[in-house]
mmCIF file of C-alpha atoms in Angstrom:
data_model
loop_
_atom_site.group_PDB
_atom_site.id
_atom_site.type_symbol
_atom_site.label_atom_id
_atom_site.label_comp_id
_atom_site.label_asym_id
_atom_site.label_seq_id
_atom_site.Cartn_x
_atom_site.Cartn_y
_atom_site.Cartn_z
ATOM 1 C CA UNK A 1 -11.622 -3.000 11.861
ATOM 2 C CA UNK A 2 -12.186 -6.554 10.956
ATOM 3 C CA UNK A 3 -9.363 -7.611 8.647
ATOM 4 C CA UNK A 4 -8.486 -11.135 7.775
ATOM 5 C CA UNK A 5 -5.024 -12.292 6.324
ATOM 6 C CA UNK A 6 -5.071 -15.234 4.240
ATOM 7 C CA UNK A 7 -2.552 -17.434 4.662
ATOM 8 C CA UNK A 8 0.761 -16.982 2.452
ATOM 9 C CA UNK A 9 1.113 -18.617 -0.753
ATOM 10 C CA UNK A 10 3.884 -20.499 -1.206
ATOM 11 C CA UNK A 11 5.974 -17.967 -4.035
ATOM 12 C CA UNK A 12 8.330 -19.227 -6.768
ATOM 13 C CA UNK A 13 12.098 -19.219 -6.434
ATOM 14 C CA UNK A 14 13.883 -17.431 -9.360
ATOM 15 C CA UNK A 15 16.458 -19.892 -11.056
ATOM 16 C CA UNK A 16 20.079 -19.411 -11.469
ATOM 17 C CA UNK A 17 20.194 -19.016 -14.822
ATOM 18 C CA UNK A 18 18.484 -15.577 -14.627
ATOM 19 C CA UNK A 19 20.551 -12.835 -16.956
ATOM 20 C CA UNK A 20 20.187 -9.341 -16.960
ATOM 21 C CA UNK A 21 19.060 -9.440 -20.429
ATOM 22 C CA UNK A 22 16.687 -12.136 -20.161
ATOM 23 C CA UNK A 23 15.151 -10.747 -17.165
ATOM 24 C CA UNK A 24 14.431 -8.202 -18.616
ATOM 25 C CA UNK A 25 10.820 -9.296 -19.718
ATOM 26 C CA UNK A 26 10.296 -10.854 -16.855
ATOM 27 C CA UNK A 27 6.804 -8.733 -16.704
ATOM 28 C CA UNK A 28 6.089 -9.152 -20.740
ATOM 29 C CA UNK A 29 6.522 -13.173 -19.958
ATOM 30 C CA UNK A 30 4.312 -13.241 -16.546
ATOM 31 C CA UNK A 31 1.594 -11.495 -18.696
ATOM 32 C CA UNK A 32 1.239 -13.265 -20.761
ATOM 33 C CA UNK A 33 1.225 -16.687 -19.166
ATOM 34 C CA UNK A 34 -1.355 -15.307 -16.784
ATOM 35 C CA UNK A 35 -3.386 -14.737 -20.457
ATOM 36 C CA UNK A 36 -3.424 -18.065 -21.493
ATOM 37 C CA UNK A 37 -4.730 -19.259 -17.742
ATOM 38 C CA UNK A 38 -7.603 -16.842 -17.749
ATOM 39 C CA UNK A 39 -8.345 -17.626 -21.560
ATOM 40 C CA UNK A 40 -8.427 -21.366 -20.041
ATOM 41 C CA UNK A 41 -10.894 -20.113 -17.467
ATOM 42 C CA UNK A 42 -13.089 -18.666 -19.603
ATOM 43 C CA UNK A 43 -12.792 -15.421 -17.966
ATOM 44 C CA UNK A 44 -12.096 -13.259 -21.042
ATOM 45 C CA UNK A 45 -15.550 -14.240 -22.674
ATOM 46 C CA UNK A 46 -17.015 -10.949 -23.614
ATOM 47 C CA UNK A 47 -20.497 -9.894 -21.563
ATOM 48 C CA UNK A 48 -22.815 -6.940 -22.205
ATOM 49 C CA UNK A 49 -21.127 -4.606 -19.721
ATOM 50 C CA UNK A 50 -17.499 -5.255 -20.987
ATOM 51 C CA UNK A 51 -17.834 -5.601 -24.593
ATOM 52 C CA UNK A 52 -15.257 -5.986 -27.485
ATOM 53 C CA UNK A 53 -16.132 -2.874 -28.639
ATOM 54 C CA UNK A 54 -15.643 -1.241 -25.136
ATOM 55 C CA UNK A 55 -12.457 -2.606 -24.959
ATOM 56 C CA UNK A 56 -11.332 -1.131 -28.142
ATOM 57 C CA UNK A 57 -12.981 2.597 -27.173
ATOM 58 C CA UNK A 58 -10.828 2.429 -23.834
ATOM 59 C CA UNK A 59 -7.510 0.891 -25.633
ATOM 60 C CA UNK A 60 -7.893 4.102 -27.865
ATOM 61 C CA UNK A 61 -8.917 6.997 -25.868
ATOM 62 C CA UNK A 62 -6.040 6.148 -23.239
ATOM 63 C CA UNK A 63 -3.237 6.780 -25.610
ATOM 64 C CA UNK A 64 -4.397 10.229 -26.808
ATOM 65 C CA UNK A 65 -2.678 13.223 -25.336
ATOM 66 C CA UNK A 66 -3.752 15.861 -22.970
ATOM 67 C CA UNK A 67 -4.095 19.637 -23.240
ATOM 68 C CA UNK A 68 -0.859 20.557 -22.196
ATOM 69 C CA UNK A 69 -2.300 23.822 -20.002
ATOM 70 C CA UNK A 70 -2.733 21.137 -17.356
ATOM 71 C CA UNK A 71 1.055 21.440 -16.828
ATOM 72 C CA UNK A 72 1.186 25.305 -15.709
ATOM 73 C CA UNK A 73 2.152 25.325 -11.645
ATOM 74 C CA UNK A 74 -0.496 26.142 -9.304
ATOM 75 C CA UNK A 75 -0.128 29.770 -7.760
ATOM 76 C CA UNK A 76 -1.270 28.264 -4.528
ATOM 77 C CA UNK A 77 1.112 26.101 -3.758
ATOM 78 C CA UNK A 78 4.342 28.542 -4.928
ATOM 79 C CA UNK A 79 5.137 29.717 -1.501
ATOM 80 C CA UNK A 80 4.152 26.883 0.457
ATOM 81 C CA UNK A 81 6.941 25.732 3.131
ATOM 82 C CA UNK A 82 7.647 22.351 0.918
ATOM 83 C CA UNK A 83 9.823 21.062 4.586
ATOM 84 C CA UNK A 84 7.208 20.694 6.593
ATOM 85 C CA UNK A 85 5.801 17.640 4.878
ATOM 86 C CA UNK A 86 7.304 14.464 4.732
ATOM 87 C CA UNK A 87 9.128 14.356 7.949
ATOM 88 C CA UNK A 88 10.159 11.319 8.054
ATOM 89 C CA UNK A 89 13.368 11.974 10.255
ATOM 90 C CA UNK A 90 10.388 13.226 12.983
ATOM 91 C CA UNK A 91 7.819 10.521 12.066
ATOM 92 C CA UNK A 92 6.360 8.453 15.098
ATOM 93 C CA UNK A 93 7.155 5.196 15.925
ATOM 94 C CA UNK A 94 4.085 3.833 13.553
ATOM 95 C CA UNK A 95 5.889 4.970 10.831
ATOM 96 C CA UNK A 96 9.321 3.651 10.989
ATOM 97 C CA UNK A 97 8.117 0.653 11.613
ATOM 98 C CA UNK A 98 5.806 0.292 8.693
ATOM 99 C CA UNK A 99 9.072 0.918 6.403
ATOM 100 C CA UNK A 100 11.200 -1.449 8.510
ATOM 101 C CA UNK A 101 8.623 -4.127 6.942
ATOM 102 C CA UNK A 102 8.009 -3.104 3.996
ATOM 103 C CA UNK A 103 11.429 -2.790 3.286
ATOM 104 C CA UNK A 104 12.265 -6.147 4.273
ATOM 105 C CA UNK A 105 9.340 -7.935 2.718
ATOM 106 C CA UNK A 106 8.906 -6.606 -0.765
ATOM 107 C CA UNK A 107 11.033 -8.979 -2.686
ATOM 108 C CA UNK A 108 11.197 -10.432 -6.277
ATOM 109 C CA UNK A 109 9.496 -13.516 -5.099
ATOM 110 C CA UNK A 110 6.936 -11.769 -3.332
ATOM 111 C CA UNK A 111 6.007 -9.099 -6.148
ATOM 112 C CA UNK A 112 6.059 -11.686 -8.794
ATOM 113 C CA UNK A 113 2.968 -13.799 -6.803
ATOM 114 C CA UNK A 114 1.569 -10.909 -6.114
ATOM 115 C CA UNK A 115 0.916 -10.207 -9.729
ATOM 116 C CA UNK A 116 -0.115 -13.660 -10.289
ATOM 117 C CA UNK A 117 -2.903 -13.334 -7.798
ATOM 118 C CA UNK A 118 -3.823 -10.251 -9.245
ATOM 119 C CA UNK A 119 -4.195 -11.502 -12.716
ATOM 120 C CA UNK A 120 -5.842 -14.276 -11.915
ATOM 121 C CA UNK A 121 -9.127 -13.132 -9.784
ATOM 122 C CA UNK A 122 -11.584 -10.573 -8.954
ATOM 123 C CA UNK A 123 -11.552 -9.055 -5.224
ATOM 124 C CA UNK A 124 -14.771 -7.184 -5.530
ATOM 125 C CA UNK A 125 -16.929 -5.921 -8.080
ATOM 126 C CA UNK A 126 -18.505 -2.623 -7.192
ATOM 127 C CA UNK A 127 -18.524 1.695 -8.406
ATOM 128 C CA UNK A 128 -15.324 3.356 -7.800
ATOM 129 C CA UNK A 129 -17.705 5.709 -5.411
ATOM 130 C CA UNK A 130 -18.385 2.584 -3.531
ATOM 131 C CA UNK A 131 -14.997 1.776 -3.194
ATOM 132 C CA UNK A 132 -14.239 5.428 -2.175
ATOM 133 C CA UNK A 133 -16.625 4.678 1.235
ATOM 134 C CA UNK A 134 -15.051 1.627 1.798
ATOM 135 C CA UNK A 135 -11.431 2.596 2.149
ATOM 136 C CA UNK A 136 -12.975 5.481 4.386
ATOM 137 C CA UNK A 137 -12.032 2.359 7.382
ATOM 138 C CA UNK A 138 -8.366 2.938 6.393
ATOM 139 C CA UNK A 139 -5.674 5.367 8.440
ATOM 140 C CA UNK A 140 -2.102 4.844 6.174
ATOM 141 C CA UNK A 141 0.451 3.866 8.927
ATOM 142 C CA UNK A 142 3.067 5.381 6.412
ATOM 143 C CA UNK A 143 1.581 8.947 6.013
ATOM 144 C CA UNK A 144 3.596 11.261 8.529
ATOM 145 C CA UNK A 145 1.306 14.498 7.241
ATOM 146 C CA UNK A 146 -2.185 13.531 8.154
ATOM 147 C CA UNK A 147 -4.666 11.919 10.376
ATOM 148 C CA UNK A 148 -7.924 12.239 8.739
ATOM 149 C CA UNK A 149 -9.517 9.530 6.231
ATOM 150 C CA UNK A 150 -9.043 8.451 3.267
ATOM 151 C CA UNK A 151 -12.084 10.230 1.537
ATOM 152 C CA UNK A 152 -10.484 13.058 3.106
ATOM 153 C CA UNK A 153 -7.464 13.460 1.423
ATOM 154 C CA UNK A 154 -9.013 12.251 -1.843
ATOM 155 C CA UNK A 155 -11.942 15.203 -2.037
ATOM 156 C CA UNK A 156 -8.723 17.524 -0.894
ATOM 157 C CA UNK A 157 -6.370 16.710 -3.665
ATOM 158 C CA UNK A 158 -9.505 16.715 -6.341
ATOM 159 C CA UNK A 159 -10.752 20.230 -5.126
ATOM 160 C CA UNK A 160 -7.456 21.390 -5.555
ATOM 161 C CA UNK A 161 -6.819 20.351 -8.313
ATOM 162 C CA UNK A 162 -10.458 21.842 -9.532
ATOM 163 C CA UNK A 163 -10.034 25.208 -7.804
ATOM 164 C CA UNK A 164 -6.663 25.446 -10.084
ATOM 165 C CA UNK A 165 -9.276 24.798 -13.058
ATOM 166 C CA UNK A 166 -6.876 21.918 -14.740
ATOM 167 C CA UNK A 167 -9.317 18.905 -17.136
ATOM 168 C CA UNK A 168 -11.927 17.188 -15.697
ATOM 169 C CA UNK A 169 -9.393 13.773 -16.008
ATOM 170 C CA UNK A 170 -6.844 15.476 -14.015
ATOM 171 C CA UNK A 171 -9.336 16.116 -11.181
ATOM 172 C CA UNK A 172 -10.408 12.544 -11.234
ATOM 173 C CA UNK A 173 -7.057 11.250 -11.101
ATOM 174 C CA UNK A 174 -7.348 13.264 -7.599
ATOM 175 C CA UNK A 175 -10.325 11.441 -6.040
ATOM 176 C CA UNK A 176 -8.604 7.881 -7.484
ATOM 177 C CA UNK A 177 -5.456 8.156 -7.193
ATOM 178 C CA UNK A 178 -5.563 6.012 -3.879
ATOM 179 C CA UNK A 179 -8.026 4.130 -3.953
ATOM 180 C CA UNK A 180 -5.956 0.574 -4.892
ATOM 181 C CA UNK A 181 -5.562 0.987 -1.092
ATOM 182 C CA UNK A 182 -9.043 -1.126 -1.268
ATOM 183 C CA UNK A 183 -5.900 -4.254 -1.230
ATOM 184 C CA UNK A 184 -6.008 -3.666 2.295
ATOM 185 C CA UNK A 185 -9.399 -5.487 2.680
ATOM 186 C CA UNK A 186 -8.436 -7.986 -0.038
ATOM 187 C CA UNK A 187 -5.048 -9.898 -0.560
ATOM 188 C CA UNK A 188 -2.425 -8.007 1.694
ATOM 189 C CA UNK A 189 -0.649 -9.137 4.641
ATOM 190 C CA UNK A 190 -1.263 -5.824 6.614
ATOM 191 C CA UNK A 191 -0.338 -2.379 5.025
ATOM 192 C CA UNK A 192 3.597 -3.019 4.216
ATOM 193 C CA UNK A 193 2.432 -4.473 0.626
ATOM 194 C CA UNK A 194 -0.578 -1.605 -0.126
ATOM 195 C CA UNK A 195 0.815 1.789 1.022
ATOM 196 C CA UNK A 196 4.002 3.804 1.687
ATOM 197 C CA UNK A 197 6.643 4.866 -0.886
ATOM 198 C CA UNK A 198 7.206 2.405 -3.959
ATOM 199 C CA UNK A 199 10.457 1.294 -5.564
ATOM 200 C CA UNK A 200 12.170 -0.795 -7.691
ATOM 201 C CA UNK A 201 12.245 -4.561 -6.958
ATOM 202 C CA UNK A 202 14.895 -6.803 -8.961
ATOM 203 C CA UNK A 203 17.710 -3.978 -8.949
ATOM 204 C CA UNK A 204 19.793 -2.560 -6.190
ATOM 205 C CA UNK A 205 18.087 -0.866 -3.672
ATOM 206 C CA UNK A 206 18.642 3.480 -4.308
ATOM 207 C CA UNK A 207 20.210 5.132 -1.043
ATOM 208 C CA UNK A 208 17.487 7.603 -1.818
ATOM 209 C CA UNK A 209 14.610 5.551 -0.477
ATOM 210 C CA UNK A 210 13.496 6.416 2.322
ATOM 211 C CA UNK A 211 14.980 4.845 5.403
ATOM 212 C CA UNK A 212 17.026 2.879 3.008
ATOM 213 C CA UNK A 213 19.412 1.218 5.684
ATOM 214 C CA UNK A 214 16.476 -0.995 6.575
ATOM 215 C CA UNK A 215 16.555 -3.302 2.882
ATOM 216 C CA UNK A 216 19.178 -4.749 4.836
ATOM 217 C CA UNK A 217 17.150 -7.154 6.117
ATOM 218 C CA UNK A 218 15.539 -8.097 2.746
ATOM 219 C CA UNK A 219 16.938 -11.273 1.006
ATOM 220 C CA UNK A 220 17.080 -9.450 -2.207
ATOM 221 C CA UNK A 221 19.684 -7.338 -0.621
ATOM 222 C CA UNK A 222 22.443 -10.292 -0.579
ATOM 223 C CA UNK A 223 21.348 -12.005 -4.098
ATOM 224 C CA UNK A 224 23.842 -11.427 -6.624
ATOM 225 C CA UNK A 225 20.836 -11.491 -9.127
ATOM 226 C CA UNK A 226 19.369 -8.495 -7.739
ATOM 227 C CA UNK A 227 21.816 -6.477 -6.158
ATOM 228 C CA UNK A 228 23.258 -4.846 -8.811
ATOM 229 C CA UNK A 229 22.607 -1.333 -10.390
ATOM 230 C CA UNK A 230 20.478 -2.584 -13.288
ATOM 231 C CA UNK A 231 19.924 -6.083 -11.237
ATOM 232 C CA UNK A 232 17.487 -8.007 -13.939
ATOM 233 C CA UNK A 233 16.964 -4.587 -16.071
ATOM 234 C CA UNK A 234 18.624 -3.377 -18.987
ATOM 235 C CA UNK A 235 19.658 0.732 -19.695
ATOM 236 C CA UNK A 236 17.070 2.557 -20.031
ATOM 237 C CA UNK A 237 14.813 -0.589 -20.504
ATOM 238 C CA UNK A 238 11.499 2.004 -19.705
ATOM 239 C CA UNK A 239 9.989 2.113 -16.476
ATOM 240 C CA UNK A 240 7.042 -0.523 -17.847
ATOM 241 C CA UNK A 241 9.400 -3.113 -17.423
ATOM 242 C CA UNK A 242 10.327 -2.546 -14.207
ATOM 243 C CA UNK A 243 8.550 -4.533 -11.307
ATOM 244 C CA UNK A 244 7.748 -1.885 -8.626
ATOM 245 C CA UNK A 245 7.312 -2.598 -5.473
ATOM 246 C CA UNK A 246 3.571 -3.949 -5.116
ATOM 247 C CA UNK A 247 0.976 -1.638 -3.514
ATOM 248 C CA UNK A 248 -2.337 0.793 -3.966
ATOM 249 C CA UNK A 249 0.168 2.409 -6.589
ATOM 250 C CA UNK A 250 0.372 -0.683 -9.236
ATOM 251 C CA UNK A 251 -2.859 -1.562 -8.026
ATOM 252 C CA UNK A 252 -4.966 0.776 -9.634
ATOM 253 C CA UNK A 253 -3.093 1.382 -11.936
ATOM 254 C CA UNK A 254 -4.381 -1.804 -13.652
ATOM 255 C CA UNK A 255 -7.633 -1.336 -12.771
ATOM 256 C CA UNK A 256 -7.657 1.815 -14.094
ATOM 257 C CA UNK A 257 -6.087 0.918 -17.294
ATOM 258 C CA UNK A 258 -8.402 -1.823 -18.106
ATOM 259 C CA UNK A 259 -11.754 0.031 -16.925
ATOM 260 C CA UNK A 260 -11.071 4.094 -17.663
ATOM 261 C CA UNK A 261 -10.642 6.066 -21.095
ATOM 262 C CA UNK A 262 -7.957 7.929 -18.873
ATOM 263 C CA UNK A 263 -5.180 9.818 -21.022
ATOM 264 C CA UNK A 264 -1.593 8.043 -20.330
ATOM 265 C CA UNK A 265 -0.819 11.311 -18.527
ATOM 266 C CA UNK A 266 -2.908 10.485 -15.228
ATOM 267 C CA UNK A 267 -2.423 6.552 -15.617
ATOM 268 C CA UNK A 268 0.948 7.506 -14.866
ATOM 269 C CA UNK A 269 0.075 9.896 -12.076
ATOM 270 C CA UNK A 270 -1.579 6.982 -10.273
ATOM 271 C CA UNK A 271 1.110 4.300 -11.121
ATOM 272 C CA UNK A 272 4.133 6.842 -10.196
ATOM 273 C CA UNK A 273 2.709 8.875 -7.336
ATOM 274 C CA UNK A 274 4.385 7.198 -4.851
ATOM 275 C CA UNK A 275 7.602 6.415 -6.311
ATOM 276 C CA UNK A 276 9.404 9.340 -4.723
ATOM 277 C CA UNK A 277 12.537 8.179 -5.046
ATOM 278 C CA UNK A 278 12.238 8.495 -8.849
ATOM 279 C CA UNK A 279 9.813 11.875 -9.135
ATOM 280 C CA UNK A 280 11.680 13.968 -6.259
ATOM 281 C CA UNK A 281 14.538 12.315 -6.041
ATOM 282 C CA UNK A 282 15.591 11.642 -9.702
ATOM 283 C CA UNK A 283 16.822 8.130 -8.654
ATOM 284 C CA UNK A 284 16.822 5.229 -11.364
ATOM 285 C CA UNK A 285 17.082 7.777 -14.150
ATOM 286 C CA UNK A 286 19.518 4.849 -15.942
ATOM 287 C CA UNK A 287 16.368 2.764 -16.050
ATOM 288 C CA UNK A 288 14.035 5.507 -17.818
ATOM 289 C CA UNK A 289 13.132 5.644 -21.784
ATOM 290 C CA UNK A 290 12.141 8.931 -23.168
ATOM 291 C CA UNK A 291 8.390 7.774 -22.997
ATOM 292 C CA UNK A 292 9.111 8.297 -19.095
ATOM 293 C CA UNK A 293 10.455 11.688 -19.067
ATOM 294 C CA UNK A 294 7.416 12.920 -20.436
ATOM 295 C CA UNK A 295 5.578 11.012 -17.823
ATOM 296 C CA UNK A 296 7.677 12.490 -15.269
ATOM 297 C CA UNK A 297 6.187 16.239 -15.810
ATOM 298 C CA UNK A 298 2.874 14.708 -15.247
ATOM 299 C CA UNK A 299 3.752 12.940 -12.515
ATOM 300 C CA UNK A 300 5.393 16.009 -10.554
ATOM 301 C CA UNK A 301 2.423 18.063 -11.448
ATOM 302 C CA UNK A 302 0.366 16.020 -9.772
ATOM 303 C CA UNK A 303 2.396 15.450 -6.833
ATOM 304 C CA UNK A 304 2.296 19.159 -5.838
ATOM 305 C CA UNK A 305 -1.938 18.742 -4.970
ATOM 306 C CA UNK A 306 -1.091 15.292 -3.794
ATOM 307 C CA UNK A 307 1.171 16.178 -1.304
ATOM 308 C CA UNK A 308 0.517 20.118 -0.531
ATOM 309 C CA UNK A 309 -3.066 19.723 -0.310
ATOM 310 C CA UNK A 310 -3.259 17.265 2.975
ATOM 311 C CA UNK A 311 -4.700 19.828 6.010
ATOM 312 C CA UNK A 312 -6.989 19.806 8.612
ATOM 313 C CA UNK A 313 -10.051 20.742 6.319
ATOM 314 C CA UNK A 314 -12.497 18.860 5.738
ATOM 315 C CA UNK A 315 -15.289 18.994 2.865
ATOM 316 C CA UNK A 316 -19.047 18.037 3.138
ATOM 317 C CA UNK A 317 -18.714 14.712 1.045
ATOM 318 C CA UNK A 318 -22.712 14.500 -0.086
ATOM 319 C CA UNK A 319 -22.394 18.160 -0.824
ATOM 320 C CA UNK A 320 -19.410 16.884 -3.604
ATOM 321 C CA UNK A 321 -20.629 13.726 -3.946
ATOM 322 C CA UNK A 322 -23.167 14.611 -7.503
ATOM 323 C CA UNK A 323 -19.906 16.791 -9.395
ATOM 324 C CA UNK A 324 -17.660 13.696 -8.399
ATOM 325 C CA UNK A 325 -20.493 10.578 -10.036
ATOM 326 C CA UNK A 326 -20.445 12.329 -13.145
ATOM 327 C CA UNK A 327 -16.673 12.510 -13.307
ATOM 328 C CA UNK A 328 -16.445 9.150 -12.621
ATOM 329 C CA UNK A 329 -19.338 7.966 -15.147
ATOM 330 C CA UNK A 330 -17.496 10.473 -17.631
ATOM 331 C CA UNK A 331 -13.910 8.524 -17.458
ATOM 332 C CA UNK A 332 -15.228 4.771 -16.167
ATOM 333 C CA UNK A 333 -17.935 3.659 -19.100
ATOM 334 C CA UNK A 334 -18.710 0.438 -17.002
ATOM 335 C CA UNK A 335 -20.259 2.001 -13.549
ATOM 336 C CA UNK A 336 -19.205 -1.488 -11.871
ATOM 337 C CA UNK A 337 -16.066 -2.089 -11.827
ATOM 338 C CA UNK A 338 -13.967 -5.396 -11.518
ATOM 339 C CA UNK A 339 -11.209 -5.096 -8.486
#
């Protein structure tokens, strides 16, 4: 696999005069001075394939709510040995050492340019099925349940999710939900800053995060800005002001915001799906609004297929491949797709 890391760029340094209350828009503020730079650059200009009225028909069909029958467990899963996935205390060598970096590299600093780079270009512009071929090249170094390929896992968590008849959006959110893993080939410095679980940046560091003696190493850990329960948050600011750590997670979450008439159900499913610490866990409950505990139940719906579905089967891909473009045309208006 060819992959080429940029160089870094240098990140700002957060000033002492940082506050936990001030901080806490950190994300509204970084918004919107990223606006007024695109606006500069002209890159808001409306075209025929992203009009103003498209952008007004996906603003309004992603805040309606979902048929709540979506929510009903899956029989399949109900006697499923839940311990024999996510083994981390058996996981190989690969895996350790993909957390020992993360943990020690996501920082403030590094998640705030992150977003700036983010905001401020366009990776690729292709369909989300081509995008689903490309990150076929991709084996997760922090997966301990399964070898096989990224299109893999996504057509088994989407069947799944079918065979259990739940909405058409929910089985999307299946085939998507990691395909911001696409970073890989773009911005990041190797897989620490795309995959693996996702946490909390700015705040102190939960005990249960996986391998969580390893933050040790991270600068964060030490700064008195940061290293505190609610660190630059406020209680129960909501968990869309909270900076987690950047990855496929955040990713396409964005992407899918801007592009997809998804309900707010499944844009949580692919922001959240990783942040185990919070859905399995119940850490940084302090930080949560009551907008978040109904994300939650979406959230831990999805995880069961997520998680439960990963096996050694494998489905024929061009036999799927006709159900799976109209699902995609039906969510994603605009076939091409900015990333």
């Amino acid at each position: 696999m060819n992959h080429k890391i940029s160089k870094p760029t240098p990140t700002p340094t957060p000033t002492s005069q940082s506050t936990s209350s001030s901080d806490s828009k950190l994300l509204d503020r970084l918004d919107d001075d990223i606006l007024k730079v695109n606006q500069l650059r002209g890159s808001f200009k409306t075209s025929p394939s992203h009009s103003i009225e498209t952008e007004l028909h996906l603003e309004s069909t992603s805040e309606t709510i979902a048929d709540e029958n979506w929510q009903i467990a899956s029989e399949y899963y109900k006697n499923i040995d839940t311990k024999a996935f996510r083994q981390y205390e058996l996981a190989c060598d690969r895996v350790r050492q993909f957390y020992e970096e993360q943990h020690e590299k996501q920082t403030v600093a590094y998640n705030i340019q992150a977003r700036i780079n983010f905001k401020t270009k366009t990776r690729a512009k292709m369909t989300v099925w081509e995008g689903l071929e490309r990150l076929n090249k991709l084996l997760d170094d922090s997966d301990p349940d399964t070898e096989l390929s990224q299109i893999d896992h996504a057509l088994q968590t989407a069947e799944a999710i079918r065979r259990d008849g739940k909405p058409r959006w929910f089985q999307l959110v299946g085939l998507i939900h990691d395909l911001g893993k696409l970073l890989y080939f773009f911005d990041s410095k190797g897989q620490w800053d795309v995959v693996g679980d996702t946490f909390p940046v700015g705040c102190k560091f939960s005990k249960r995060i996986i391998f969580p003696d390893s933050f040790k190493k991270n600068p964060d850990f030490v700064n008195p800005l940061y290293n505190t329960k609610y660190g630059i948050y406020s209680k129960h600011c909501g968990l869309d002001k909270v900076m987690l750590s950047w990855g496929h997670d955040e990713y396409m979450y964005h992407v899918a915001k801007k592009n997809s008439v998804l309900p707010a159900e499944a844009l949580a499913m692919i922001r959240y799906h990783s942040f185990y610490p919070w859905h399995q866990e119940l850490a940084y409950s302090y930080l949560m609004d009551d907008h978040d505990k109904e994300m939650l139940k979406a959230v831990k719906a999805f995880n069961t297929y997520d998680l439960y579905s990963k096996s050694d089967q494998q489905y024929n891909v061009e036999e799927l491949k006709p159900y799976y473009l109209e699902l995609i045309d039906e969510f994603f208006p605009n076939k091409i797709i900015d990333f």
